[in-house]
Coordinates of C-alpha atoms and ligand atoms in Angstrom, one line a residue:
M1 CA 0.0 -0.2 0.0
I2 CA 2.8 2.4 0.9
I3 CA 4.3 1.6 -2.7
L4 CA 0.9 2.3 -4.2
N5 CA 0.9 5.7 -2.6
K6 CA 4.5 6.5 -3.4
I7 CA 4.3 5.5 -7.0
S8 CA 1.0 6.9 -7.8
L9 CA 1.8 10.1 -5.9
K10 CA 5.1 10.4 -7.8
F11 CA 3.4 9.7 -11.0
G12 CA 0.4 12.0 -10.2
L13 CA 2.7 14.8 -9.3
W14 CA 4.9 14.7 -12.3
F15 CA 1.9 14.4 -14.4
L16 CA 0.1 17.3 -12.8
G17 CA 3.1 19.5 -12.9
A18 CA 3.9 18.8 -16.5
M19 CA 0.1 19.5 -17.5
L20 CA 0.0 22.5 -15.2
I21 CA 3.0 24.1 -16.9
L22 CA 1.5 23.3 -20.2
E23 CA -1.7 24.7 -19.2
V24 CA -0.5 27.8 -17.8
C25 CA 1.6 28.5 -21.0
L26 CA -1.2 27.7 -23.2
F27 CA -3.6 30.1 -21.3
F28 CA -1.2 32.7 -21.2
F29 CA -0.6 32.6 -24.9
L30 CA -4.3 32.5 -25.7
H31 CA -4.9 35.3 -23.1
T32 CA -2.4 37.6 -24.6
S33 CA -3.3 37.1 -28.2
I34 CA -7.2 37.5 -27.6
V35 CA -6.6 40.7 -25.4
G36 CA -4.0 42.0 -28.0
S37 CA -6.4 41.4 -31.1
R38 CA -9.3 42.8 -29.1
I39 CA -7.3 46.1 -28.3
E40 CA -6.3 46.3 -32.0
E41 CA -9.8 46.0 -33.1
E42 CA -11.0 48.6 -31.0
L43 CA -8.3 50.9 -32.0
N44 CA -8.8 50.0 -35.7
A45 CA -12.6 50.8 -35.2
L46 CA -11.7 54.1 -33.5
Q47 CA -9.5 55.1 -36.3
A48 CA -11.9 54.1 -38.9
R49 CA -14.7 56.2 -37.0
G50 CA -12.2 59.2 -37.2
N51 CA -11.6 58.6 -40.8
S52 CA -15.5 58.6 -41.6
H53 CA -15.8 61.8 -39.7
R54 CA -12.9 63.4 -41.7
D55 CA -14.7 62.3 -45.0
V56 CA -18.0 63.9 -43.8
L57 CA -16.0 67.2 -42.8
E58 CA -14.1 67.4 -46.0
N59 CA -17.3 67.1 -47.9
A60 CA -18.9 70.0 -46.1
Y61 CA -16.9 72.0 -43.7
N62 CA -19.1 74.2 -41.8
K63 CA -20.6 74.6 -38.4
E64 CA -23.5 72.4 -38.9
T65 CA -21.3 69.7 -39.9
L66 CA -19.2 70.0 -36.9
H67 CA -22.1 70.1 -34.6
H68 CA -23.6 67.1 -36.3
I69 CA -20.5 65.2 -35.8
A70 CA -20.3 66.3 -32.0
V71 CA -24.0 65.3 -31.6
M72 CA -23.5 61.9 -33.1
E73 CA -20.6 61.2 -30.7
A74 CA -22.4 62.4 -27.7
N75 CA -24.9 59.4 -28.2
A76 CA -22.0 56.8 -29.0
E77 CA -19.5 55.0 -26.7
T78 CA -16.9 57.0 -28.2
E79 CA -15.9 60.6 -27.9
V80 CA -14.5 63.2 -30.4
I81 CA -12.6 66.4 -30.1
I82 CA -12.0 68.3 -33.2
T83 CA -8.9 70.8 -33.1
D84 CA -7.4 73.3 -35.6
L85 CA -3.8 72.9 -36.8
N86 CA -2.5 74.3 -33.6
Q87 CA -4.5 71.7 -31.6
N88 CA -6.9 74.2 -30.3
M89 CA -10.2 72.5 -29.6
I90 CA -13.0 73.7 -32.1
I91 CA -15.7 71.4 -30.9
S92 CA -16.1 68.3 -28.7
S93 CA -18.7 65.6 -28.0
S94 CA -18.7 65.9 -24.4
K95 CA -17.0 67.8 -21.6
V96 CA -13.3 67.5 -22.0
D97 CA -11.4 66.2 -19.0
G98 CA -7.8 66.4 -18.2
E99 CA -6.8 63.3 -19.7
E100 CA -8.3 64.2 -23.1
R101 CA -6.6 67.6 -22.7
K102 CA -3.1 65.7 -22.3
I103 CA -3.6 63.9 -25.3
I104 CA -4.6 66.6 -27.6
S105 CA -1.9 68.9 -26.3
K106 CA 0.6 66.0 -27.2
K107 CA 3.0 67.7 -30.0
I108 CA 2.4 65.6 -33.3
K109 CA 4.4 66.1 -36.5
K110 CA 3.4 64.6 -39.5
V111 CA 0.0 62.6 -39.3
P112 CA -0.6 60.3 -42.3
R113 CA -3.9 60.8 -44.0
D114 CA -5.4 57.7 -42.4
G115 CA -4.5 58.8 -39.1
L116 CA -2.3 57.8 -36.0
I117 CA -2.7 55.9 -32.8
M118 CA -2.2 58.3 -29.8
E119 CA -2.7 55.9 -26.7
T120 CA -2.8 52.1 -26.5
R121 CA -2.1 51.7 -22.7
W122 CA -5.6 50.6 -21.8
K123 CA -4.4 49.2 -18.5
S124 CA -3.1 52.5 -17.0
E125 CA -4.8 55.1 -19.0
K126 CA -8.3 56.4 -19.0
Y127 CA -8.8 56.6 -22.8
I128 CA -7.3 54.8 -25.9
S129 CA -7.3 57.3 -28.8
T130 CA -6.4 58.0 -32.3
V131 CA -6.0 61.1 -34.4
T132 CA -6.9 61.8 -38.0
P133 CA -6.0 65.1 -39.9
F134 CA -8.5 66.8 -42.3
S135 CA -8.1 69.1 -45.1
I136 CA -10.0 71.5 -47.1
N137 CA -9.1 72.1 -50.8
E138 CA -5.7 70.2 -50.0
N139 CA -4.9 72.3 -47.2
Q140 CA -4.5 70.6 -43.8
Q141 CA -7.0 72.4 -41.4
G142 CA -7.1 70.4 -38.3
Y143 CA -7.3 67.1 -36.5
I144 CA -10.2 64.8 -35.3
Y145 CA -9.3 63.1 -32.1
M146 CA -11.2 60.0 -31.1
F147 CA -11.4 58.6 -27.6
R148 CA -12.7 55.5 -26.1
S149 CA -12.9 54.9 -22.3
T150 CA -10.6 51.9 -21.2
D151 CA -13.3 51.3 -18.5
Q152 CA -15.4 49.5 -21.2
I153 CA -12.3 47.5 -22.3
Q154 CA -11.1 46.8 -18.8
S155 CA -14.6 45.2 -17.9
L156 CA -14.5 43.3 -21.2
I157 CA -11.2 42.0 -20.5
S158 CA -12.0 41.1 -16.9
K159 CA -15.1 39.2 -18.2
L160 CA -12.5 37.3 -20.5
N161 CA -10.5 36.7 -17.4
R162 CA -13.4 35.3 -15.6
H163 CA -13.8 32.8 -18.5
F164 CA -10.4 31.9 -18.4
I165 CA -10.3 31.1 -14.6
T166 CA -13.5 29.1 -14.9
G167 CA -11.9 27.2 -17.8
A168 CA -8.6 26.9 -15.9
I169 CA -10.4 25.3 -12.8
M170 CA -12.5 22.9 -14.9
I171 CA -9.5 21.9 -16.7
F172 CA -7.7 21.3 -13.5
F173 CA -10.3 19.1 -12.0
L174 CA -10.6 17.1 -15.2
M175 CA -6.9 16.6 -15.2
I176 CA -7.0 15.3 -11.5
I177 CA -9.8 13.1 -12.4
T178 CA -7.7 11.9 -15.5
I179 CA -4.6 11.4 -13.3
L180 CA -6.6 9.2 -10.8
L181 CA -7.9 7.1 -13.7
L182 CA -4.5 7.0 -15.5
S183 CA -2.8 5.8 -12.3
K184 CA -5.3 3.4 -11.6
V185 CA -4.9 1.9 -15.0
L186 CA -1.2 2.1 -15.1
I187 CA 0.0 1.7 -11.4
T188 CA -2.6 -0.9 -10.2
P189 CA -1.1 -3.7 -12.5
L190 CA 2.3 -2.8 -11.5
I191 CA 1.5 -3.1 -7.7
R192 CA -0.2 -6.2 -8.6
M193 CA 3.0 -7.5 -10.0
K194 CA 5.0 -6.1 -7.3
Q195 CA 2.9 -8.1 -4.9
A196 CA 3.2 -11.1 -6.9
T197 CA 7.1 -11.2 -6.9
E198 CA 7.0 -10.5 -3.2
K199 CA 5.0 -13.6 -2.8
L200 CA 7.3 -15.4 -5.0
S201 CA 10.2 -14.3 -3.1
K202 CA 8.6 -15.7 0.2
G203 CA 8.4 -19.1 -1.6
D204 CA 4.5 -18.7 -2.5
F205 CA 4.2 -19.8 -6.1
S206 CA 0.2 -19.3 -6.2
V207 CA 0.6 -16.1 -8.3
N208 CA -2.9 -15.0 -9.8
L209 CA -2.4 -12.3 -12.1
P210 CA -5.2 -11.2 -14.5
D211 CA -4.5 -11.0 -18.3
M212 CA -3.1 -7.7 -18.9
G213 CA -3.4 -7.4 -22.7
N214 CA -0.7 -7.3 -25.3
D215 CA 1.5 -4.4 -24.2
E216 CA 4.5 -4.2 -22.2
L217 CA 2.6 -4.5 -18.9
G218 CA 1.0 -7.7 -20.2
E219 CA 4.4 -9.2 -21.4
L220 CA 5.7 -8.5 -17.8
S221 CA 2.7 -10.1 -16.2
R222 CA 2.9 -13.2 -18.5
A223 CA 6.7 -13.4 -17.7
I224 CA 6.1 -13.3 -13.9
K225 CA 3.5 -16.2 -14.4
I226 CA 6.1 -18.2 -16.3
L227 CA 8.6 -17.6 -13.7
A228 CA 6.2 -18.7 -11.1
E229 CA 5.3 -21.8 -12.8
D230 CA 9.2 -22.5 -13.4
L231 CA 10.0 -21.9 -9.8
K232 CA 7.3 -24.1 -8.7
H233 CA 8.3 -26.8 -11.0
L234 CA 12.0 -26.4 -9.9
K235 CA 10.9 -26.5 -6.2
E236 CA 8.9 -29.6 -6.8
E237 CA 11.7 -31.1 -8.6
R238 CA 14.2 -30.4 -6.1
S239 CA 12.1 -32.0 -3.2
E240 CA 11.4 -35.0 -5.4
F241 CA 15.2 -35.1 -6.2
L242 CA 16.1 -34.8 -2.6
A243 CA 13.6 -37.6 -1.7
S244 CA 15.0 -39.7 -4.4
I245 CA 18.6 -39.1 -3.3
S246 CA 17.9 -40.0 0.5
H247 CA 15.9 -43.2 -0.8
E248 CA 18.7 -44.2 -3.2
L249 CA 21.3 -43.8 -0.7
R250 CA 19.3 -45.5 2.2
T251 CA 18.9 -48.8 0.3
P252 CA 22.6 -49.8 -0.2
L253 CA 23.2 -48.3 3.4
T254 CA 20.6 -50.8 4.7
Y255 CA 22.3 -53.7 2.9
I256 CA 25.6 -52.6 4.3
K257 CA 24.5 -52.0 7.8
G258 CA 22.4 -55.4 7.7
Y259 CA 25.2 -57.5 6.2
A260 CA 28.0 -55.8 8.5
D261 CA 25.6 -56.8 11.5
V262 CA 25.3 -60.4 10.3
S263 CA 29.1 -60.8 9.7
R264 CA 29.9 -59.9 13.1
R265 CA 28.2 -63.0 14.5
K266 CA 30.5 -65.3 15.9
N267 CA 29.0 -68.5 14.6
L268 CA 29.5 -67.7 11.0
N269 CA 31.9 -69.9 8.9
Q270 CA 34.4 -68.4 6.7
A271 CA 32.4 -68.9 3.4
E272 CA 29.4 -67.2 4.8
R273 CA 31.5 -64.3 6.2
E274 CA 33.2 -63.8 2.7
Q275 CA 29.7 -63.9 1.0
Y276 CA 28.5 -61.2 3.1
L277 CA 31.5 -59.1 2.9
G278 CA 31.4 -59.5 -0.9
I279 CA 27.8 -57.9 -0.7
I280 CA 29.0 -55.2 1.5
Y281 CA 31.8 -54.4 -0.9
E282 CA 29.3 -54.4 -3.8
E283 CA 26.9 -52.1 -2.1
S284 CA 29.6 -49.6 -1.1
E285 CA 30.8 -49.7 -4.8
K286 CA 27.4 -48.8 -5.9
L287 CA 27.2 -46.1 -3.4
S288 CA 30.4 -44.6 -4.3
D289 CA 29.2 -44.9 -8.0
M290 CA 26.0 -43.0 -7.3
I291 CA 27.7 -40.3 -5.3
K292 CA 30.1 -39.9 -8.3
D293 CA 27.3 -39.5 -10.6
L294 CA 25.4 -37.1 -8.3
F295 CA 28.6 -34.9 -8.2
D296 CA 28.9 -35.0 -11.9
L297 CA 25.2 -33.8 -12.3
A298 CA 25.7 -31.2 -9.5
K299 CA 28.7 -29.8 -11.5
L300 CA 26.6 -29.9 -14.7
D301 CA 23.8 -28.2 -12.8
R302 CA 26.0 -25.4 -11.8
N303 CA 27.0 -24.8 -15.5
N304 CA 30.5 -25.0 -14.5
F305 CA 31.3 -28.2 -16.1
V306 CA 34.1 -27.3 -18.4
I307 CA 33.8 -28.9 -21.8
N308 CA 37.3 -29.0 -23.4
R309 CA 36.2 -29.2 -27.2
M310 CA 38.8 -30.2 -29.6
E311 CA 38.9 -31.6 -33.1
V312 CA 38.4 -35.4 -33.0
E313 CA 38.5 -37.8 -35.8
L314 CA 35.2 -39.7 -35.0
C315 CA 36.2 -43.2 -36.8
S316 CA 39.4 -43.7 -34.5
F317 CA 37.7 -42.3 -31.6
L318 CA 34.9 -44.9 -31.9
L319 CA 37.4 -47.5 -32.6
S320 CA 39.4 -46.8 -29.4
I321 CA 36.0 -47.0 -27.5
Y322 CA 35.1 -50.2 -29.2
E323 CA 38.5 -51.7 -28.1
K324 CA 37.9 -50.7 -24.5
V325 CA 34.6 -52.2 -24.0
L326 CA 34.8 -55.3 -26.2
P327 CA 36.1 -57.3 -23.4
A328 CA 33.1 -56.5 -21.3
F329 CA 30.8 -57.6 -23.9
K330 CA 32.7 -60.8 -24.5
E331 CA 32.7 -61.6 -20.7
K332 CA 28.7 -61.5 -20.8
G333 CA 28.8 -63.6 -24.1
M334 CA 27.6 -60.7 -26.1
D335 CA 29.0 -59.3 -29.5
L336 CA 29.8 -55.9 -30.3
K337 CA 30.1 -54.4 -34.0
I338 CA 31.3 -51.1 -35.4
Y339 CA 30.5 -49.4 -38.6
S340 CA 32.0 -46.0 -39.4
H341 CA 32.8 -43.6 -42.1
K342 CA 36.6 -42.4 -42.2
N343 CA 37.7 -38.7 -41.9
V344 CA 34.8 -37.4 -40.1
H345 CA 35.7 -34.6 -37.7
V346 CA 33.7 -33.0 -35.1
M347 CA 34.5 -30.7 -32.2
M348 CA 34.1 -32.4 -28.9
D349 CA 35.4 -33.2 -25.4
P350 CA 36.8 -36.7 -26.0
M351 CA 36.8 -37.5 -22.3
R352 CA 33.0 -36.4 -21.7
F353 CA 31.8 -38.0 -25.1
E354 CA 33.7 -41.2 -23.9
Q355 CA 31.7 -41.1 -20.7
V356 CA 28.5 -40.8 -22.8
L357 CA 29.3 -43.8 -25.1
F358 CA 30.4 -45.7 -21.9
N359 CA 26.9 -45.2 -20.3
L360 CA 25.0 -46.1 -23.3
L361 CA 27.1 -49.2 -24.0
D362 CA 27.1 -50.2 -20.3
N363 CA 23.2 -50.1 -20.5
A364 CA 23.3 -52.2 -23.5
I365 CA 25.2 -54.9 -21.5
K366 CA 23.1 -54.5 -18.5
Y367 CA 19.8 -54.8 -20.4
S368 CA 20.6 -57.5 -23.0
E369 CA 20.8 -61.2 -22.9
P370 CA 23.9 -63.1 -23.9
H371 CA 24.3 -64.1 -27.8
T372 CA 22.9 -60.6 -28.9
T373 CA 24.8 -57.9 -30.7
T374 CA 25.2 -54.6 -30.0
C375 CA 26.1 -52.2 -32.9
I376 CA 28.0 -48.8 -32.9
S377 CA 27.4 -47.0 -36.1
M378 CA 28.0 -43.6 -37.6
K379 CA 26.5 -41.8 -40.7
R380 CA 26.0 -38.4 -42.0
E381 CA 22.5 -36.9 -42.6
K382 CA 21.7 -33.3 -43.5
G383 CA 25.1 -31.9 -42.5
K384 CA 24.7 -33.7 -39.3
I385 CA 26.4 -36.7 -37.9
L386 CA 24.4 -39.4 -36.3
I387 CA 26.0 -41.9 -33.8
E388 CA 23.8 -44.9 -33.3
I389 CA 24.2 -47.4 -30.4
R390 CA 21.6 -50.3 -31.4
D391 CA 21.1 -53.4 -29.0
E392 CA 19.0 -56.5 -29.3
G393 CA 18.1 -56.4 -25.6
H394 CA 15.0 -56.2 -23.4
G395 CA 13.8 -52.9 -25.0
I396 CA 12.0 -50.1 -23.1
P397 CA 8.0 -50.2 -22.7
E398 CA 6.6 -47.5 -24.5
E399 CA 4.9 -45.6 -21.4
D400 CA 8.5 -45.4 -19.9
I401 CA 10.3 -44.0 -22.9
P402 CA 9.6 -40.3 -22.1
F403 CA 10.8 -40.5 -18.5
I404 CA 14.0 -42.5 -18.9
F405 CA 16.3 -39.4 -19.1
E406 CA 15.0 -38.3 -15.6
R407 CA 17.2 -38.7 -12.7
F408 CA 16.6 -41.9 -10.7
Y409 CA 14.2 -43.2 -13.3
R410 CA 14.4 -47.0 -13.8
V411 CA 12.0 -49.0 -15.8
D412 CA 12.4 -52.0 -13.6
K413 CA 11.2 -50.5 -10.3
S414 CA 12.2 -53.6 -8.4
R415 CA 16.0 -53.1 -9.4
S416 CA 17.3 -56.6 -9.1
R417 CA 20.6 -56.3 -7.5
S418 CA 22.4 -57.5 -10.4
T419 CA 21.3 -55.1 -12.9
G420 CA 20.3 -52.3 -10.7
G421 CA 22.3 -49.0 -11.8
T422 CA 22.0 -45.7 -10.2
G423 CA 19.2 -44.5 -12.7
L424 CA 21.5 -41.4 -13.3
G425 CA 23.4 -42.5 -16.2
L426 CA 21.2 -41.4 -18.9
S427 CA 20.4 -38.1 -17.2
I428 CA 24.2 -37.4 -17.1
V429 CA 24.3 -38.6 -21.0
E430 CA 21.6 -36.1 -21.9
E431 CA 23.3 -33.2 -20.1
L432 CA 26.5 -33.8 -21.7
I433 CA 25.0 -34.1 -25.2
E434 CA 23.1 -30.8 -24.6
A435 CA 26.4 -29.2 -23.4
H436 CA 28.0 -30.2 -26.6
G437 CA 25.2 -28.7 -28.6
G438 CA 24.0 -32.0 -29.7
Q439 CA 20.6 -34.0 -29.3
I440 CA 19.9 -37.5 -28.1
E441 CA 16.7 -39.5 -29.2
V442 CA 15.8 -43.0 -28.2
K443 CA 13.8 -45.7 -30.1
S444 CA 12.9 -49.0 -28.4
E445 CA 10.7 -52.0 -29.0
L446 CA 10.0 -54.3 -26.2
G447 CA 11.7 -57.7 -26.6
K448 CA 13.5 -56.5 -29.7
G449 CA 16.1 -53.9 -28.6
T450 CA 16.8 -50.2 -28.0
T451 CA 18.5 -47.6 -30.2
F452 CA 20.0 -44.5 -29.0
L453 CA 20.7 -41.9 -31.5
I454 CA 23.0 -38.9 -31.0
K455 CA 23.1 -36.0 -33.2
V456 CA 26.0 -33.6 -33.4
E457 CA 27.5 -31.1 -35.9
E458 CA 30.2 -32.0 -38.3
M459 CA 33.3 -29.9 -38.5
I460 CA 33.5 -28.6 -42.0
E461 CA 37.3 -27.8 -42.8
Ligands
ADP501 P1 20.5 -47.2 -14.9 O1 21.8 -46.9 -14.0 O2 19.2 -47.9 -14.0 O3 20.8 -47.9 -16.0 P2 20.0 -45.1 -16.6 O4 19.7 -43.7 -16.6 O5 21.2 -45.4 -17.4 O6 20.0 -45.7 -15.3 O7 18.8 -45.7 -17.4 C1 17.4 -45.5 -16.7 C2 16.6 -46.7 -17.3 O8 16.3 -46.7 -18.6 C3 17.2 -48.0 -17.0 O9 16.8 -48.2 -15.6 C4 16.6 -49.0 -17.8 O10 15.4 -49.4 -17.3 C5 16.1 -48.3 -19.1 N1 17.2 -48.4 -20.2 C6 18.3 -47.6 -20.3 N2 19.2 -48.3 -21.4 C7 18.4 -49.3 -21.8 C8 18.6 -50.1 -22.8 N3 19.6 -50.3 -23.7 N4 17.8 -51.3 -23.0 C9 16.9 -51.2 -22.0 N5 16.4 -50.4 -21.2 C10 17.3 -49.3 -21.0

């Protein structure tokens, strides 16, 4: 809630500030230009009126015309003073006051025929005023001074000001409402996402964010949802993994403890004792294998598993592995064959890749019967190198195939002690292949055999 206030206050204040500056600038510009053009209009009208009096006077310059002009102005909002060339008053439409006198006594030099503006200061002076010269038979005779009281202009402007103030207040309130609505639309989703991430950091992954559209906010909310699901999955995986580890470690330990206990009995003969010690040895071997595998996996997980890639000629590499594992196949009465192209080069870490092939070939031995043949072959396909390990073993049931790369997954849940591995071999294989930028696939038919297919990039010279 504090953050809601903080963000929306900050956002609101910035927005309000920016809008206020904009509004003030806009109003100032509008106000000055309206007032300016209004005054200009008034002055032009005053001057035009003076000019029309001039035309009348020039047509018929006599007492009556002068009187007529004075009477006309007496009934209007404007005033007129007609003077001779020396600016001595001939006639005026009303009583002349000090201000008017000041204006008509101002020295004027050459006045154009269409007149001059004498006073524009509507704020400080009592009148705005213009002057137009008039002539008889091309001889200038005098001046027509026109006046308009600034009181009227001032009341007009103050009316305009009142409109502006009402407008400004209305816009101000509209702005506040807009800001409130905008902060609700923009800030509320941010707050919700912030609360969701807080929940995540406390380990509560039940994030429930509504759909927020396709903009950046929507993308952020989707990313948070995905993050929550990933974290949830990771947490579940971790607890499952820990449960599996403790279970897996407990089984050989139970054997070791049980047989160690039995071996201590005094009434055992030598043969029995040796048998039990053999089992203890086997189980400890298994335990140390598992711990080694777990250690490898942990290193792979931390992404600090160093892959020392180098150029490797695949045929001789596969041959060297073939030679190393052949005795193990022969020992079980199985056969191992190899088919490979020559001069195929790939970038790989030979030590890690050897581990991959050992694990797969070890599985072929574990899950096949004597007198079967396992085949290592290599071919090129669409610029990739395919390495195939095909056995004629038990095969993997279809429903188990998607899971065999998972940690501790074994098809035979009873894990007969003769074949029971750690269940970690294939997950290490998969991670190592991925670390090499390759892929691994499996095809298997129950009772017929299993094929593992590794795809890697060929090195093009
Ligand atoms: P394990 O240590 O149990 O062999 P792996 O991760 O290497 O663990 O293999 C997982 C499971 O996949 C094995 O328990 C086995 O059931 C099955 N599997 C792996 N390779 C083969 C194979 N070549 N033939 C039949 N089943 C296999």
